[in-house]
Coordinates of C-alpha atoms in Angstrom, one line a residue:
M7 CA 79.3 80.8 78.9
N8 CA 81.2 81.3 75.1
A9 CA 78.9 84.1 73.5
D10 CA 79.3 85.6 77.3
L11 CA 82.9 85.7 77.0
F12 CA 82.3 87.3 73.0
T13 CA 80.7 90.4 74.5
A14 CA 82.6 90.6 77.2
L15 CA 85.7 90.9 74.8
H16 CA 84.3 94.1 73.2
T17 CA 83.4 95.9 76.6
P18 CA 85.3 98.2 78.3
L19 CA 85.9 94.9 80.7
T20 CA 89.3 94.1 78.4
A21 CA 90.9 97.2 79.0
V22 CA 90.3 96.5 82.4
I23 CA 91.2 92.6 82.4
V24 CA 94.9 93.7 79.9
L25 CA 95.7 96.0 82.9
L26 CA 95.1 93.4 85.9
L27 CA 97.4 91.6 83.6
G28 CA 100.3 94.7 83.4
A29 CA 99.9 95.1 86.2
I30 CA 100.5 91.8 87.7
F31 CA 103.5 91.5 85.2
L32 CA 105.1 94.4 86.6
F33 CA 104.8 92.7 90.2
I34 CA 106.9 89.8 88.9
Q35 CA 109.1 91.5 87.6
N36 CA 110.0 93.5 90.0
K37 CA 111.4 95.9 88.5
L38 CA 109.4 99.1 89.8
R39 CA 108.2 99.3 93.2
M40 CA 104.4 98.0 94.5
D41 CA 102.9 101.0 95.4
T42 CA 104.7 103.1 92.2
V43 CA 102.1 100.1 90.3
A44 CA 99.0 101.0 92.1
L45 CA 99.7 104.8 91.5
V46 CA 100.1 103.7 87.6
V47 CA 97.1 102.4 87.7
M48 CA 95.6 104.6 89.7
L49 CA 96.6 106.9 86.8
A50 CA 95.6 104.9 84.3
F51 CA 92.1 103.8 85.2
C52 CA 91.3 107.6 85.6
L53 CA 92.9 107.7 82.0
S54 CA 90.9 105.9 80.6
G55 CA 87.3 107.0 81.4
I56 CA 86.7 103.5 83.5
L57 CA 85.7 104.8 86.9
T58 CA 85.4 108.0 87.9
V59 CA 88.3 109.9 89.8
E60 CA 86.1 109.9 92.7
D61 CA 85.9 105.4 92.2
V62 CA 89.6 105.7 91.6
F63 CA 90.3 107.5 95.1
A64 CA 88.0 106.1 96.6
G65 CA 90.3 104.1 99.0
F66 CA 91.2 107.2 100.9
S67 CA 88.2 108.2 102.1
D68 CA 87.8 104.3 103.1
P69 CA 88.0 104.3 107.2
N70 CA 90.0 100.6 106.9
I71 CA 92.3 102.2 105.0
I72 CA 93.1 104.7 108.8
L73 CA 92.4 101.7 110.0
I74 CA 95.7 100.0 108.7
A75 CA 97.5 103.2 109.2
L76 CA 96.0 103.6 112.7
L77 CA 97.5 99.4 113.5
F78 CA 100.6 100.4 112.3
I79 CA 101.0 103.2 115.0
V80 CA 99.5 100.5 117.8
A81 CA 102.5 97.9 117.0
D82 CA 104.4 100.3 117.4
G83 CA 103.8 100.9 120.4
L84 CA 104.9 97.2 122.0
V85 CA 108.6 97.5 120.0
R86 CA 109.3 100.8 121.6
T87 CA 108.1 100.3 125.3
G88 CA 110.1 97.1 124.3
V89 CA 106.9 94.8 125.2
A90 CA 107.7 92.7 121.5
Y91 CA 111.4 92.3 123.6
Q92 CA 109.5 91.0 126.5
V93 CA 107.8 88.7 125.0
S94 CA 111.4 87.5 123.3
E95 CA 113.4 87.0 125.9
W96 CA 110.6 85.3 128.1
L97 CA 110.9 83.4 125.4
M98 CA 114.7 82.8 125.7
H99 CA 114.3 82.4 130.0
V100 CA 112.0 80.0 129.7
A101 CA 112.5 77.9 126.3
N102 CA 116.0 76.9 128.5
N103 CA 117.7 74.3 125.9
S104 CA 114.8 72.3 124.5
E105 CA 114.3 73.0 120.8
T106 CA 111.1 71.6 120.6
K107 CA 109.9 73.5 123.2
V108 CA 111.1 76.7 121.5
L109 CA 109.6 76.1 118.9
I110 CA 106.4 75.4 120.2
L111 CA 107.2 78.4 122.6
L112 CA 107.8 80.2 119.5
M113 CA 105.0 80.0 117.4
L114 CA 102.5 80.1 119.9
S115 CA 104.4 84.1 120.8
V116 CA 104.8 85.1 116.8
A117 CA 101.2 84.0 116.2
G118 CA 99.5 85.6 119.9
L119 CA 101.8 89.5 119.6
G120 CA 101.2 89.2 115.4
S121 CA 97.5 88.7 116.0
F122 CA 98.2 92.3 117.7
M123 CA 101.2 94.2 115.0
S124 CA 101.9 93.5 111.6
S125 CA 103.6 90.5 111.1
T126 CA 105.9 91.5 108.7
G127 CA 107.1 93.7 111.9
I128 CA 107.0 91.3 114.8
V129 CA 109.5 88.3 112.6
A130 CA 111.5 91.6 112.5
I131 CA 112.2 91.6 115.9
F132 CA 112.1 87.6 116.4
I133 CA 114.9 87.0 114.2
P134 CA 117.8 88.0 115.9
V135 CA 116.3 85.9 118.8
V136 CA 116.1 82.7 117.1
L137 CA 119.9 83.2 115.9
V138 CA 120.7 83.9 119.5
I139 CA 118.9 80.7 120.7
C140 CA 120.1 79.2 117.9
Q141 CA 124.2 80.1 118.9
Q142 CA 123.3 79.2 122.3
M143 CA 121.7 75.6 121.8
H144 CA 124.4 75.2 119.1
I145 CA 121.2 73.9 115.8
S146 CA 121.4 75.4 112.4
P147 CA 118.9 78.5 112.1
K148 CA 117.0 76.4 109.0
R149 CA 115.6 74.5 111.6
L150 CA 113.8 77.4 113.3
M151 CA 113.6 80.4 111.0
M152 CA 110.8 78.2 109.0
P153 CA 108.6 78.1 112.1
L154 CA 109.3 81.4 112.9
S155 CA 107.8 83.4 109.2
M156 CA 105.1 80.1 109.6
A157 CA 103.5 81.3 112.6
G158 CA 104.4 84.5 111.3
L159 CA 101.5 84.2 108.6
I160 CA 99.1 82.2 110.3
S161 CA 98.9 85.0 113.1
G162 CA 97.2 86.4 110.3
M163 CA 94.3 84.2 111.0
M164 CA 93.9 84.8 114.1
T165 CA 92.2 88.2 114.8
L166 CA 89.9 90.4 112.9
I167 CA 92.7 93.3 112.5
A168 CA 95.4 91.0 112.5
T169 CA 95.8 91.5 108.6
A170 CA 94.7 93.7 106.3
P171 CA 93.0 91.3 103.5
N172 CA 90.7 90.1 106.6
L173 CA 89.8 94.1 106.8
V174 CA 89.7 94.2 103.2
V175 CA 86.9 91.1 103.0
N176 CA 84.7 92.3 105.7
A177 CA 85.1 96.0 104.0
E178 CA 83.8 94.2 101.0
L179 CA 80.9 92.5 103.2
V180 CA 80.1 95.0 104.8
R181 CA 79.6 97.4 101.6
T182 CA 77.4 94.4 99.6
Q183 CA 75.1 94.1 103.0
A184 CA 76.6 91.0 103.4
G185 CA 77.2 90.7 106.5
R186 CA 80.4 91.4 108.3
F187 CA 83.3 89.6 111.1
D188 CA 83.7 90.3 114.5
F189 CA 87.1 90.9 116.1
F190 CA 87.5 86.7 117.2
S191 CA 85.5 85.3 114.5
F192 CA 88.5 84.6 112.5
T193 CA 90.5 83.1 115.9
P194 CA 88.3 79.7 115.7
I195 CA 90.0 78.8 112.3
G196 CA 93.5 80.5 113.4
L197 CA 94.3 78.7 116.3
I198 CA 93.3 75.1 114.2
V199 CA 95.7 76.3 111.7
L200 CA 98.5 77.4 114.9
V201 CA 98.2 74.0 115.9
L202 CA 98.2 71.7 113.0
G203 CA 101.3 74.1 112.0
V204 CA 103.4 73.9 115.5
F205 CA 102.5 69.6 115.0
Y206 CA 103.7 70.0 111.7
M207 CA 107.0 71.7 111.9
L208 CA 107.8 69.4 114.5
L209 CA 107.7 66.6 112.1
A210 CA 109.3 68.9 109.3
R211 CA 112.3 70.0 110.5
R212 CA 113.9 67.1 109.6
W213 CA 113.8 68.4 106.3
L214 CA 115.2 71.5 106.7
A215 CA 118.0 70.5 109.0
S216 CA 119.5 67.8 111.3
P217 CA 120.3 68.7 114.5
E218 CA 124.2 68.5 113.4
Q219 CA 123.7 70.1 110.7
H220 CA 125.0 73.7 112.4
N221 CA 127.6 75.4 110.6
P222 CA 128.5 78.7 113.1
Q223 CA 129.0 80.9 110.3
E224 CA 125.2 80.6 109.8
T225 CA 123.9 81.8 112.9
A226 CA 124.9 85.5 114.2
R227 CA 128.0 86.7 115.5
Y228 CA 127.5 88.3 118.8
S229 CA 131.0 89.7 119.7
F230 CA 133.4 91.6 118.3
N231 CA 136.2 89.0 117.8
D232 CA 133.3 86.7 115.8
L233 CA 132.4 89.7 113.3
I234 CA 136.0 90.0 112.8
E235 CA 136.6 86.8 112.1
S236 CA 133.3 86.3 109.9
Y237 CA 133.6 89.3 107.7
Q238 CA 138.0 89.0 107.1
L239 CA 137.8 92.2 108.6
H240 CA 141.8 91.7 109.0
R241 CA 141.7 92.0 105.0
R242 CA 140.6 95.7 104.9
I243 CA 140.2 97.8 108.0
K244 CA 144.0 99.4 108.8
R245 CA 145.8 102.2 111.6
F246 CA 147.3 105.4 110.3
V247 CA 149.2 107.3 113.1
V248 CA 148.7 110.8 111.9
L249 CA 152.6 112.2 112.1
A250 CA 153.4 116.0 113.5
D251 CA 154.0 117.3 109.3
S252 CA 150.7 115.4 107.9
D253 CA 148.4 117.5 105.6
F254 CA 145.4 116.1 107.0
I255 CA 146.2 117.9 110.4
G256 CA 143.2 120.7 110.9
Q257 CA 141.3 119.0 108.2
N258 CA 137.8 117.4 109.1
V259 CA 136.7 113.6 107.4
E260 CA 135.0 115.1 104.9
E261 CA 137.3 117.0 103.8
L262 CA 139.7 114.9 103.2
H263 CA 137.8 113.1 100.4
L264 CA 139.7 109.5 101.2
R265 CA 136.9 107.9 99.6
A266 CA 136.3 109.5 96.1
N267 CA 140.5 109.5 96.0
Y268 CA 141.4 106.2 96.9
G269 CA 138.4 104.2 98.4
L270 CA 139.6 104.8 101.7
N271 CA 137.2 105.5 104.6
I272 CA 137.7 106.6 107.9
L273 CA 135.5 104.4 110.2
A274 CA 136.8 105.5 113.8
I275 CA 139.9 108.1 115.6
E276 CA 141.1 106.9 118.3
R277 CA 142.9 110.5 120.2
W278 CA 144.4 110.5 123.9
K279 CA 143.1 112.6 127.1
R280 CA 144.8 113.1 129.8
F281 CA 145.9 109.3 130.2
R282 CA 143.5 107.6 128.5
P283 CA 142.5 106.7 125.0
I284 CA 138.8 108.3 123.7
F285 CA 137.4 106.6 120.6
M286 CA 135.0 109.0 118.4
A287 CA 132.9 107.4 115.2
A288 CA 134.1 109.2 112.3
S289 CA 130.9 108.3 110.0
L290 CA 129.5 112.4 110.7
G291 CA 132.4 113.5 109.1
K292 CA 132.5 116.3 110.9
E293 CA 136.2 115.3 113.6
E294 CA 138.8 117.1 112.9
I295 CA 142.1 115.5 112.8
R296 CA 144.6 116.2 115.2
H297 CA 148.5 115.1 115.8
K298 CA 149.4 111.9 117.2
D299 CA 145.5 110.8 115.9
L300 CA 145.2 106.9 115.3
L301 CA 142.9 106.1 112.3
M302 CA 141.5 102.7 111.3
M303 CA 140.2 102.9 107.5
D304 CA 138.4 100.6 106.2
I305 CA 140.5 99.9 103.0
S306 CA 138.5 98.8 99.8
Q307 CA 140.9 98.8 97.3
P308 CA 142.9 96.4 97.8
D309 CA 145.6 97.4 94.9
L310 CA 146.3 100.5 97.4
D311 CA 150.0 101.0 97.9
L312 CA 149.7 101.8 101.5
S313 CA 153.6 102.4 102.1
E314 CA 153.8 105.4 100.0
F315 CA 150.0 106.8 100.8
C316 CA 151.5 107.0 104.1
R317 CA 155.0 108.6 102.5
A318 CA 152.6 110.8 100.4
H319 CA 150.7 112.3 104.0
H320 CA 153.3 111.2 106.4
L321 CA 150.7 109.0 108.3
E322 CA 152.7 105.7 109.5
L323 CA 150.6 102.4 110.2
A324 CA 150.4 100.9 113.2
P325 CA 149.5 97.6 113.9
I326 CA 145.6 95.8 114.3
R327 CA 144.5 93.8 116.7
N328 CA 140.9 92.2 118.0
V329 CA 141.2 93.8 121.2
H330 CA 141.4 97.3 119.7
F331 CA 137.9 97.1 117.8
S332 CA 137.2 95.8 121.5
E333 CA 138.7 99.0 123.3
Q334 CA 136.3 100.9 121.2
A335 CA 133.2 98.7 122.8
K336 CA 132.2 101.5 125.0
S337 CA 131.4 104.0 122.0
I338 CA 131.4 102.4 119.1
G339 CA 129.7 99.8 118.0
M340 CA 129.1 97.0 115.5
A341 CA 126.6 95.1 113.7
E342 CA 124.6 93.1 111.4
I343 CA 121.7 94.6 109.6
T344 CA 120.0 93.3 106.3
P345 CA 117.5 95.0 103.8
I346 CA 113.6 94.3 104.7
P347 CA 112.2 93.5 101.0
D348 CA 110.6 96.0 99.0
G349 CA 111.3 98.7 101.1
S350 CA 113.6 101.8 99.5
A351 CA 117.4 99.8 99.8
V352 CA 116.7 96.8 97.5
G353 CA 118.2 98.0 94.7
K354 CA 119.5 101.0 95.5
S355 CA 123.6 101.5 96.2
A356 CA 124.9 102.9 99.9
V357 CA 125.7 106.3 98.0
Q358 CA 122.4 106.9 96.2
L359 CA 120.6 105.9 100.2
R360 CA 123.3 108.7 101.7
F361 CA 123.6 106.0 103.8
R362 CA 126.1 107.3 105.9
S363 CA 124.8 111.0 105.9
H364 CA 120.9 109.3 107.0
Y365 CA 122.1 106.7 109.5
G366 CA 126.0 107.6 110.6
L367 CA 127.0 104.3 110.4
N368 CA 129.6 102.6 107.6
I369 CA 129.5 99.3 105.8
I370 CA 132.2 98.2 106.4
G371 CA 131.7 94.3 104.9
I372 CA 129.3 92.6 102.4
K373 CA 127.3 89.2 102.4
R374 CA 125.0 87.7 99.5
N375 CA 124.2 83.7 99.6
G376 CA 127.1 83.8 102.0
E377 CA 129.8 85.4 100.5
L378 CA 132.1 88.3 101.0
L379 CA 131.5 91.0 98.8
Q380 CA 135.0 92.6 98.0
G381 CA 135.8 96.8 96.2
N382 CA 134.5 99.7 97.4
L383 CA 130.8 99.0 99.1
A384 CA 129.5 101.8 99.1
E385 CA 128.6 101.5 95.7
E386 CA 127.1 98.0 95.2
I387 CA 123.4 97.2 95.4
L388 CA 121.8 96.1 97.8
K389 CA 120.0 92.7 97.2
V390 CA 117.1 91.4 99.0
G391 CA 119.2 88.9 101.9
D392 CA 121.9 90.9 101.9
L393 CA 124.3 90.7 105.2
L394 CA 126.1 94.0 105.9
L395 CA 128.0 94.7 109.0
V396 CA 128.3 98.3 110.0
V397 CA 129.5 100.1 112.3
G398 CA 129.3 103.7 114.6
Q399 CA 127.7 105.3 117.3
W400 CA 125.6 103.5 119.8
K401 CA 122.9 105.3 119.8
L402 CA 122.6 105.5 116.4
L403 CA 122.5 101.7 115.6
Q404 CA 119.6 101.6 117.6
Q405 CA 118.0 104.5 115.6
L406 CA 118.6 101.7 112.7
R407 CA 116.6 99.5 115.1
D408 CA 113.2 102.0 115.5
K409 CA 113.8 102.6 112.0
T410 CA 112.6 99.3 110.3
K411 CA 111.1 100.3 106.8
S412 CA 114.3 99.7 104.9
F413 CA 116.8 98.1 107.1
F414 CA 116.2 95.4 110.3
L415 CA 118.8 94.8 112.9
L416 CA 120.0 91.4 112.2
S417 CA 122.3 91.0 115.5
Y418 CA 123.8 93.1 117.9
P419 CA 125.9 93.0 121.3
S420 CA 123.6 92.5 124.1
E421 CA 124.4 96.9 125.3
I422 CA 121.8 97.1 123.1
D423 CA 119.5 94.1 123.6
K424 CA 117.2 95.9 125.9
A425 CA 117.7 99.2 124.4
V426 CA 114.5 100.4 124.0
P427 CA 112.5 104.7 123.8
A428 CA 110.1 104.1 126.5
A429 CA 110.4 101.1 129.0
S430 CA 109.1 102.5 131.4
Q431 CA 105.7 102.7 129.7
A432 CA 105.1 99.3 128.8
W433 CA 102.0 98.2 131.0
H434 CA 100.6 101.2 129.6
A435 CA 100.9 100.1 126.2
I436 CA 99.3 97.1 126.9
F437 CA 96.3 99.0 128.8
A438 CA 96.0 100.9 125.8
I439 CA 96.1 98.2 123.9
A440 CA 94.0 95.9 126.2
T441 CA 90.8 98.8 126.0
M442 CA 91.6 98.7 122.3
V443 CA 90.9 95.0 122.1
V444 CA 87.8 95.3 124.4
L445 CA 85.9 98.4 122.7
M446 CA 86.6 96.7 119.2
V447 CA 84.7 92.8 120.9
T448 CA 82.5 94.9 122.0
G449 CA 81.1 97.1 119.5
V450 CA 80.6 100.3 121.4
V451 CA 82.2 102.2 118.9
P452 CA 83.7 101.8 115.3
N453 CA 86.9 99.4 114.9
V454 CA 88.5 102.7 113.0
V455 CA 87.3 105.5 117.0
A456 CA 88.5 102.2 118.9
A457 CA 92.0 102.2 117.2
L458 CA 92.3 106.1 116.7
I459 CA 91.5 106.0 120.8
A460 CA 94.3 103.5 121.7
C461 CA 96.4 105.4 119.2
L462 CA 96.1 108.6 120.6
M463 CA 96.3 106.5 124.8
L464 CA 99.7 105.3 123.6
G465 CA 100.9 109.2 122.9
K466 CA 99.4 110.6 126.0
F467 CA 101.9 107.8 127.7
R468 CA 104.3 109.0 126.1
C469 CA 104.9 104.8 124.8
I470 CA 105.0 107.3 121.5
D471 CA 105.8 110.2 120.0
A472 CA 104.5 112.3 117.3
K473 CA 107.8 112.1 114.6
S474 CA 107.5 108.2 115.9
A475 CA 104.1 107.4 114.9
Y476 CA 104.5 108.9 111.5
A477 CA 107.4 107.5 110.7
S478 CA 106.2 104.2 111.9
I479 CA 103.2 104.4 109.4
H480 CA 104.1 101.6 106.8
W481 CA 103.1 104.2 103.5
P482 CA 103.7 102.0 100.4
S483 CA 101.9 99.5 101.9
L484 CA 98.8 101.8 102.2
I485 CA 99.5 102.9 98.6
L486 CA 99.1 99.4 97.2
I487 CA 95.9 98.9 98.4
V488 CA 94.0 101.7 97.4
G489 CA 95.4 101.6 94.2
M490 CA 94.7 98.1 93.7
M491 CA 90.5 98.8 95.5
P492 CA 90.6 100.6 91.5
F493 CA 89.8 97.4 90.2
S494 CA 87.4 95.6 92.4
I495 CA 85.3 98.4 90.7
A496 CA 86.5 98.1 87.5
L497 CA 85.5 94.4 87.7
Q498 CA 81.9 94.8 88.7
K499 CA 80.8 98.2 87.2
T500 CA 82.3 96.2 83.6
G501 CA 80.8 93.0 84.4
G502 CA 84.0 91.0 85.1
V503 CA 83.5 89.7 88.8
D504 CA 79.9 88.5 87.0
L505 CA 82.0 87.0 84.2
A506 CA 83.7 85.3 86.9
V507 CA 81.2 83.8 89.4
D508 CA 79.2 82.7 85.9
F509 CA 82.3 80.9 85.4
M510 CA 83.4 79.4 88.5
I511 CA 79.2 78.3 88.8
H512 CA 79.1 76.9 86.0
T513 CA 82.8 74.7 87.0
V514 CA 82.7 73.4 89.3
G515 CA 79.2 74.4 90.9
T516 CA 77.9 71.0 90.5
M517 CA 80.1 69.3 92.5
G518 CA 78.8 70.4 96.0
K519 CA 79.4 73.5 98.2
H520 CA 82.6 72.7 99.0
W521 CA 84.4 71.7 96.4
M522 CA 83.0 75.4 95.8
L523 CA 85.1 76.6 98.5
I524 CA 88.4 74.4 97.7
S525 CA 88.4 76.6 94.2
L526 CA 88.4 80.4 96.0
F527 CA 91.3 79.1 98.2
M528 CA 93.2 77.8 95.0
L529 CA 92.0 80.6 93.2
C530 CA 93.8 83.1 96.6
A531 CA 96.7 80.4 96.6
V532 CA 97.6 80.8 92.2
V533 CA 96.7 84.5 92.2
G534 CA 98.9 85.2 95.3
L535 CA 101.8 83.2 93.8
F536 CA 102.4 86.9 91.5
I537 CA 100.4 89.7 93.9
S538 CA 100.4 90.5 97.4
N539 CA 97.8 89.1 99.6
T540 CA 95.9 92.0 100.3
A541 CA 95.9 92.8 96.6
T542 CA 94.9 88.9 96.1
A543 CA 92.0 90.1 98.8
I544 CA 90.7 92.6 96.6
L545 CA 90.4 91.3 93.7
V546 CA 88.6 88.1 94.5
A547 CA 86.3 88.6 98.2
P548 CA 83.5 90.2 95.4
I549 CA 83.9 86.9 92.8
A550 CA 83.3 84.9 96.1
I551 CA 80.6 87.3 97.9
S552 CA 78.5 87.5 95.0
M553 CA 78.8 83.5 93.6
A554 CA 77.2 82.8 97.1
Q555 CA 74.5 85.4 97.0
Q556 CA 74.0 83.7 93.2
L557 CA 73.7 80.8 94.6
Q558 CA 71.5 82.1 97.7
L559 CA 74.1 80.7 100.2
S560 CA 75.2 82.9 103.3
P561 CA 78.4 85.3 101.9
M562 CA 79.9 83.8 105.5
P563 CA 82.1 80.7 104.3
F564 CA 83.2 82.2 101.1
A565 CA 84.5 85.3 102.7
M566 CA 86.1 83.3 104.9
T567 CA 87.8 81.2 102.9
V568 CA 89.3 84.0 100.7
A569 CA 90.8 85.8 103.9
I570 CA 92.6 82.9 105.1
A571 CA 93.2 81.4 102.1
S572 CA 95.3 85.3 100.9
S573 CA 97.2 84.8 104.6
A574 CA 97.7 81.2 103.4
A575 CA 100.9 82.1 102.0
F576 CA 103.5 79.2 102.4
M577 CA 104.9 78.0 99.0
T578 CA 107.1 80.7 97.2
P579 CA 110.5 82.0 99.7
I580 CA 108.1 85.7 97.8
S581 CA 104.2 85.0 98.2
S582 CA 104.7 87.3 101.5
P583 CA 107.7 89.7 102.6
V584 CA 107.4 87.5 105.8
N585 CA 109.6 84.6 103.8
T586 CA 111.6 87.2 101.9
M587 CA 113.2 88.0 105.9
V588 CA 114.5 84.7 106.8
L589 CA 115.5 83.2 103.5
G590 CA 119.5 84.8 103.9
P591 CA 119.4 84.3 108.0
G592 CA 118.0 80.6 107.5
G593 CA 120.6 79.9 105.0
Y594 CA 117.0 78.9 102.7
K595 CA 117.1 77.9 99.3
F596 CA 114.5 78.5 96.7
A597 CA 113.1 74.9 97.2
D598 CA 112.8 74.0 100.8
F599 CA 109.4 76.6 100.3
V600 CA 108.3 74.5 98.1
K601 CA 108.5 71.4 100.3
I602 CA 107.7 72.9 102.9
G603 CA 105.0 74.7 101.9
V604 CA 102.6 73.0 99.7
P605 CA 102.0 70.4 101.7
F606 CA 100.9 72.7 104.6
T607 CA 99.2 75.3 102.2
L608 CA 97.5 71.9 100.8
L609 CA 96.2 70.8 104.4
V610 CA 95.5 74.0 105.4
M611 CA 92.7 74.4 102.7
L612 CA 91.8 70.6 103.7
V613 CA 91.2 72.8 107.3
T614 CA 89.6 75.4 106.5
V615 CA 87.0 73.7 103.7
F616 CA 85.7 71.6 106.1
C617 CA 85.6 73.9 109.4
I618 CA 85.3 77.1 108.3
P619 CA 80.7 75.5 107.3
L620 CA 81.0 74.7 110.6
L621 CA 81.2 77.9 112.2
F622 CA 79.5 79.6 109.1
P623 CA 76.4 77.8 107.9
F624 CA 75.6 77.6 104.3

């Protein structure tokens, strides 16, 4: 064994290991986007000569990559037609005021929907729903947010298409001609883990917060008055009357350069027309100022001399009350949003994102770790877990809700709660997805063809359009998967897989088959702390299958263990984007995930190790 290791250190395997460790280091450091790291890895393999160009870019021709992209579109069809939102509304109606019933139905609904769509997407949909329920029931979001994230992760264990690691492991089985998983091969294990998770969270929720520990500041705000008080807008927002000789008259908002010169941002313009006020959102910057207009402005510089500013530009301060926000509610909305982990917004400011130009909305408040940020919010670098209060036209808020790659709505007034672009096509979407499932289960056509048929049906029924379909594909995730695939090929070509298999066989091979599954599960759990679950599956699946083949055992239980373990990312808030998304809204600390996630991961490991051989004999 030592001789083999010494020899390995003097082969191209050394370069592969160094490259792998470098990629893991960059993932942990989190200064570069993960998809960027993946592209750098591909370039390194090309330039080093370890792999051929065909090997490096083989992922782009892999049907499973196409399948994952198509499944993003299918999930978007569920969202655009309101199917996912209808399920959430049903949950609120049926659960009534029973926290136990809410928790059970919540986890079952999320796991069920997550079997056919992205767990990240389904959790994003349900976060506002959970916050509404917590507000109505006067309980802390801590008691329901972690069950939500746990159910999202468990949903990846329910079907073949539920999460990318399942498809990756199945593709490795097919590649090595070791077998293949059926559509529902994962379901028995997933159901067992789901039931275990429900009972576990019914007991463990008391470790997070007692029912009485409810701070209204921790929940979503669903009225303008609540948002005004929560973000202390009275300190920042002022109203100005444009007098007859003001130099503002005749200029549009953009031409005034108020933000650059004074740190002022015009949010809305109130103008009287036909004996009644009309309100216009000023976020696009093209609105022209007129005499007697009332300008609602956000002031980012608290030391600005308002009296001097008004004198210089012939404006007059007007009183502002909560009712002024309510009066504008017919045309101008307000909502809380938060950056999506690994999205393009994290690490950039609103100015760098061109937030106002791109989304047509203004950021008027930012909370970080429960504290309000002061100063120029447009220059503030956004972080994961930040809560942003934005204002603008309702239709633009609705469009932001559909653009989930950078932000998702954390809370919004009930007027837009049911607004979906293709609500009338809900039954068509259900029919298209049911057709896809039937085709996959029966095996009449390959899975990728079944998904393509479903996407074309969704397009035919106008559940999606071409623009939304392309926008729904999460390209960074696809690039990450494609970029990590060369590691699997390189480790096999350079003998790395054989070396790892020999080490594991010599270490645990004599201890029994179940101990080998435990070692695989623990390997996935540890590796998954540093890299994504998809990358974990790509690296460990070849090791698991080769181990089974060398021991002349069925590769199926080994491959299934890797797939389940890759989805069992419960231990830290950074183990999965699903966990990171609930960190801020739930008010959790890092220790909360360790306290709840580590015991449950061990339970899932025991269930996996002893149940999988019953379904897939050695």
